[in-house]
Amino acid sequence: MSAQVWIDGLFAGAVYALVALALAIVFQPTRVMNFAQGEPIVLGAAISYQVVALWQWGWPAALLITLVLGAGMGLLSERMIMLPVRLSGSRYAWIIATLAAAMIFQAVFTLSYFDVDSLRPKALAPGHLEIFGQRFAWQQLLTIGVALAVMAGYDAFLRLTAYGRAIRAASHDADAAVIMGIPVRRVVLLSFVIAAVICSFAGVLAAPLLFIGPASGLLFTIKGFTAAVIGGVGSPRGALAGGLIVGLLDAVVRNLAGATTGDFVAFGLLALILVAFPSGLFGKPMESH
């Protein structure tokens, strides 16, 4: 098996890890698993395709627009999801709310790019690095490096900043956090924005090499959710480990036995890990809220 297969796995795993991290960011203060979390991936791919491939404005413009629209999508997602959850009073309302948000965003992307199979711009980091006769795309190496940096940065953000400590407090006990004067709703809003921005930039990085169509958001949500559960829901470090496990396993099995078998093995591993480690490999048991 060539080294390229392992790099492909790390590259895909880095993207899944970023989605898993975004899921964890929203889950920590809300206990809501956002099934619309893959849609910002499509947003980032669509912006880069539109701005770089069609308008030819260049990557600086694409990155700036991704930041602005990604944050806007996070704000809109929080309203679309958390408002119905608060108004309904049902502990299961988040399932319908997140799926509805995913379907709405998917419909917007599909109508906007109904004649486009793959949102694929040119690479942000073109070219290859050659080592011992093996060629590795700079785009893949950039994505892996960005994923590691984002994981480390968010971990430091949680530990060292006031908002990070507020997120941790709201995650532990939202009612107690409100009594202590922590603006929990603002923390929740910030969590949605950060998660959406991370996934939007993940879409920008992934689009030149991975297949991202207008309706691909739910697929990335499922892969990110698998990674999050394997690593431990709510654990940023577990998100990285889970994402890399899913990406590497998927790439290796696809190379040996085909795409369908790769998905089967990944989800089979998820089932086995949940039986042996109900909280994931790196997660901690949590009380139900």
Coordinates of C-alpha atoms in Angstrom, one line a residue:
M1 CA 0.0 0.0 0.0
S2 CA 1.5 3.4 -1.1
A3 CA 2.1 6.3 1.2
Q4 CA -0.4 8.3 -0.8
V5 CA -3.2 6.2 0.6
W6 CA -2.2 7.2 4.1
I7 CA -1.9 10.9 3.2
D8 CA -5.3 10.7 1.6
G9 CA -6.7 9.2 4.8
L10 CA -5.1 11.9 7.0
F11 CA -6.4 14.6 4.7
A12 CA -10.0 13.3 4.8
G13 CA -9.6 12.6 8.5
A14 CA -8.5 16.2 9.1
V15 CA -11.7 17.4 7.4
Y16 CA -13.9 15.0 9.4
A17 CA -12.0 16.0 12.6
L18 CA -12.9 19.7 12.0
V19 CA -16.6 18.7 11.6
A20 CA -16.4 16.6 14.7
L21 CA -14.8 19.6 16.6
A22 CA -17.6 21.9 15.4
L23 CA -20.2 19.4 16.6
A24 CA -18.4 19.3 20.0
I25 CA -18.3 23.1 20.2
V26 CA -22.1 23.3 19.8
F27 CA -22.8 20.3 22.0
Q28 CA -20.8 21.5 25.0
P29 CA -23.1 24.4 26.0
T30 CA -26.3 23.2 24.5
R31 CA -26.4 19.4 24.6
V32 CA -27.6 19.6 21.0
M33 CA -26.0 17.5 18.3
N34 CA -26.3 19.8 15.3
F35 CA -27.2 17.6 12.2
A36 CA -26.9 20.7 10.0
Q37 CA -23.2 21.1 10.9
G38 CA -22.1 19.8 7.5
E39 CA -23.8 22.5 5.6
P40 CA -21.1 25.2 6.3
I41 CA -18.7 22.7 4.5
V42 CA -20.9 23.2 1.4
L43 CA -21.0 26.9 2.0
G44 CA -17.2 27.2 2.0
A45 CA -16.9 25.0 -1.1
A46 CA -19.6 27.1 -2.8
I47 CA -17.9 30.4 -2.0
S48 CA -14.5 29.2 -3.2
Y49 CA -16.0 27.8 -6.4
Q50 CA -18.0 31.0 -7.0
V51 CA -15.4 33.5 -6.1
V52 CA -12.2 31.7 -7.4
A53 CA -13.4 29.5 -10.3
L54 CA -16.2 31.6 -11.7
W55 CA -15.6 35.3 -10.7
Q56 CA -11.8 34.8 -10.6
W57 CA -11.4 37.3 -7.7
G58 CA -8.7 35.3 -6.1
W59 CA -8.3 33.5 -2.7
P60 CA -8.0 36.5 -0.4
A61 CA -11.5 37.6 -1.4
A62 CA -12.8 34.1 -1.1
L63 CA -11.3 33.7 2.4
L64 CA -12.8 37.0 3.6
I65 CA -16.2 36.2 2.2
T66 CA -16.1 32.8 3.8
L67 CA -15.4 34.3 7.2
V68 CA -18.3 36.8 6.9
L69 CA -20.9 34.4 5.4
G70 CA -19.7 31.5 7.7
A71 CA -20.3 33.7 10.8
G72 CA -23.7 34.7 9.3
M73 CA -24.6 31.1 8.8
G74 CA -23.7 30.4 12.4
L75 CA -26.0 33.2 13.6
L76 CA -28.8 32.0 11.4
S77 CA -28.4 28.4 12.5
E78 CA -28.6 29.3 16.2
R79 CA -31.9 31.1 15.6
M80 CA -33.3 28.3 13.4
I81 CA -32.3 25.6 15.9
M82 CA -32.3 27.0 19.5
L83 CA -35.4 29.1 19.2
P84 CA -37.7 26.2 18.4
V85 CA -35.9 24.1 21.1
R86 CA -36.6 26.7 23.7
L87 CA -40.2 27.3 22.7
S88 CA -41.2 23.7 22.4
G89 CA -39.9 22.5 25.7
S90 CA -39.4 19.0 24.3
R91 CA -36.1 17.3 25.0
Y92 CA -36.2 15.9 21.5
A93 CA -37.1 19.1 19.6
W94 CA -33.4 19.5 18.6
I95 CA -33.6 16.5 16.3
I96 CA -36.3 18.0 14.2
A97 CA -34.9 21.5 14.4
T98 CA -31.4 20.5 13.2
L99 CA -32.6 18.2 10.5
A100 CA -35.0 21.0 9.3
A101 CA -32.1 23.5 9.2
A102 CA -30.0 21.0 7.2
M103 CA -32.8 20.4 4.7
I104 CA -33.4 24.2 4.3
F105 CA -29.7 24.9 3.7
Q106 CA -29.4 22.0 1.4
A107 CA -32.4 23.2 -0.7
V108 CA -30.8 26.7 -1.0
F109 CA -27.5 25.2 -2.2
T110 CA -29.2 22.8 -4.6
L111 CA -31.3 25.5 -6.2
S112 CA -28.3 27.8 -6.5
Y113 CA -26.1 25.1 -8.1
F114 CA -28.5 22.7 -9.6
D115 CA -26.4 22.4 -12.8
V116 CA -23.1 21.8 -10.9
D117 CA -22.1 18.3 -9.8
S118 CA -19.0 19.2 -7.8
L119 CA -18.1 22.5 -6.3
R120 CA -14.4 22.3 -7.2
P121 CA -12.1 25.4 -7.4
K122 CA -8.4 25.4 -8.0
A123 CA -6.2 24.5 -5.0
L124 CA -5.4 27.1 -2.4
A125 CA -1.9 25.6 -2.2
P126 CA -1.1 24.2 -5.7
G127 CA 1.7 21.8 -6.5
H128 CA 3.2 18.8 -4.8
L129 CA 5.9 17.9 -2.4
E130 CA 8.1 15.0 -3.6
I131 CA 9.7 12.7 -0.9
F132 CA 11.4 9.4 -1.9
G133 CA 9.6 9.3 -5.2
Q134 CA 6.2 9.9 -3.5
R135 CA 4.2 13.0 -4.5
F136 CA 2.0 14.7 -1.8
A137 CA -0.3 17.6 -2.7
W138 CA 0.5 20.8 -0.7
Q139 CA -3.3 21.2 -0.3
Q140 CA -3.5 18.0 1.6
L141 CA -0.5 18.9 3.9
L142 CA -2.0 22.4 4.4
T143 CA -5.4 20.9 5.5
I144 CA -3.7 18.5 7.9
G145 CA -1.6 21.3 9.4
V146 CA -4.7 23.7 9.7
A147 CA -6.7 20.9 11.5
L148 CA -3.9 20.4 14.0
A149 CA -3.5 24.2 14.6
V150 CA -7.3 24.7 15.0
M151 CA -7.5 21.8 17.5
A152 CA -4.6 23.2 19.5
G153 CA -6.0 26.8 19.3
Y154 CA -9.5 25.8 20.4
D155 CA -8.0 23.8 23.3
A156 CA -6.0 26.8 24.4
F157 CA -9.1 29.1 23.9
L158 CA -11.1 26.9 26.3
R159 CA -8.4 26.9 28.9
L160 CA -7.0 30.4 28.8
T161 CA -9.8 32.8 27.8
A162 CA -12.8 34.2 29.7
Y163 CA -15.2 33.0 27.0
G164 CA -13.5 29.6 27.0
R165 CA -14.1 29.3 30.7
A166 CA -17.7 30.4 30.2
I167 CA -18.2 27.7 27.7
R168 CA -16.8 25.1 30.1
A169 CA -19.1 26.4 32.9
A170 CA -22.2 26.4 30.7
S171 CA -21.3 22.9 29.5
H172 CA -21.0 21.6 33.1
D173 CA -24.2 23.2 34.4
A174 CA -26.1 25.9 32.4
D175 CA -28.4 26.8 35.2
A176 CA -25.6 27.3 37.7
A177 CA -23.7 29.3 35.0
V178 CA -26.7 31.7 34.7
I179 CA -26.8 32.2 38.5
M180 CA -23.1 33.0 38.4
G181 CA -23.8 35.8 35.9
I182 CA -22.5 34.0 32.8
P183 CA -24.4 35.1 29.6
V184 CA -25.2 31.5 28.6
R185 CA -27.3 32.5 25.5
R186 CA -24.4 34.7 24.2
V187 CA -22.0 31.7 24.8
V188 CA -24.4 29.5 22.8
L189 CA -24.5 32.0 20.0
L190 CA -20.7 32.3 19.9
S191 CA -20.5 28.5 19.8
F192 CA -22.6 28.3 16.7
V193 CA -20.6 31.0 15.0
I194 CA -17.3 29.5 15.8
A195 CA -18.5 26.0 14.7
A196 CA -19.9 27.4 11.4
V197 CA -16.7 29.4 10.6
I198 CA -14.5 26.3 11.3
C199 CA -16.6 24.1 9.0
S200 CA -16.7 26.8 6.3
F201 CA -13.0 27.0 6.1
A202 CA -12.8 23.2 6.2
G203 CA -15.0 23.3 3.1
V204 CA -12.6 25.8 1.4
L205 CA -9.7 23.4 2.1
A206 CA -11.5 20.3 1.1
A207 CA -13.2 21.4 -2.0
P208 CA -10.3 21.3 -4.5
L209 CA -9.6 17.6 -3.7
L210 CA -12.7 16.0 -2.1
F211 CA -16.1 15.6 -3.8
I212 CA -18.4 18.3 -2.4
G213 CA -21.7 18.7 -4.2
P214 CA -24.6 21.0 -3.3
A215 CA -26.3 18.2 -1.3
S216 CA -23.2 16.8 0.4
G217 CA -23.6 18.5 3.8
L218 CA -25.4 15.6 5.5
L219 CA -22.7 13.1 4.4
F220 CA -20.0 15.3 6.1
T221 CA -22.3 15.6 9.1
I222 CA -22.5 11.8 9.4
K223 CA -18.8 11.3 9.0
G224 CA -18.1 14.1 11.5
F225 CA -20.7 12.6 13.9
T226 CA -19.0 9.2 13.6
A227 CA -15.6 10.7 14.4
A228 CA -17.1 12.7 17.3
V229 CA -18.7 9.6 18.8
I230 CA -15.6 7.5 18.4
G231 CA -13.4 10.1 20.0
G232 CA -15.9 11.0 22.7
V233 CA -18.7 13.6 22.1
G234 CA -17.7 17.0 23.5
S235 CA -14.0 16.2 23.5
P236 CA -12.0 18.4 21.1
R237 CA -9.0 16.1 21.4
G238 CA -11.3 13.1 20.8
A239 CA -12.6 14.9 17.7
L240 CA -9.1 14.9 16.2
A241 CA -8.4 11.3 17.1
G242 CA -11.9 10.2 15.9
G243 CA -11.6 12.1 12.6
L244 CA -8.1 10.7 11.8
I245 CA -9.3 7.1 12.7
V246 CA -12.4 7.5 10.4
G247 CA -10.3 9.0 7.6
L248 CA -7.5 6.5 7.7
L249 CA -9.8 3.5 8.0
D250 CA -11.9 4.8 5.2
A251 CA -9.0 5.4 2.9
V252 CA -7.3 2.1 3.6
V253 CA -10.4 0.0 3.3
R254 CA -11.5 1.8 0.1
N255 CA -8.1 1.1 -1.4
L256 CA -8.3 -2.6 -0.5
A257 CA -12.0 -3.4 -1.0
G258 CA -13.9 -0.4 -2.5
A259 CA -15.9 2.6 -1.3
T260 CA -19.0 0.8 0.0
T261 CA -16.9 -1.5 2.1
G262 CA -15.1 1.5 3.5
D263 CA -18.3 3.0 4.8
F264 CA -19.5 -0.3 6.2
V265 CA -16.2 -0.8 8.2
A266 CA -16.3 2.7 9.5
F267 CA -19.8 2.4 10.9
G268 CA -19.1 -1.1 12.1
L269 CA -16.2 0.2 14.1
L270 CA -18.5 2.9 15.5
A271 CA -20.9 0.2 16.7
L272 CA -18.1 -1.8 18.3
I273 CA -16.6 1.2 20.1
L274 CA -20.0 2.2 21.5
V275 CA -20.4 -1.3 22.9
A276 CA -16.9 -1.3 24.5
F277 CA -16.7 2.4 25.3
P278 CA -20.1 4.0 25.5
S279 CA -18.6 7.5 26.0
G280 CA -16.1 7.1 23.2
L281 CA -12.4 6.5 23.3
F282 CA -11.6 9.8 25.0
G283 CA -15.0 11.0 26.3
K284 CA -16.2 11.2 29.9
P285 CA -19.5 9.8 31.0
M286 CA -22.1 12.7 31.2
E287 CA -25.3 13.0 33.1
S288 CA -28.4 13.4 31.0
H289 CA -29.8 17.0 30.9

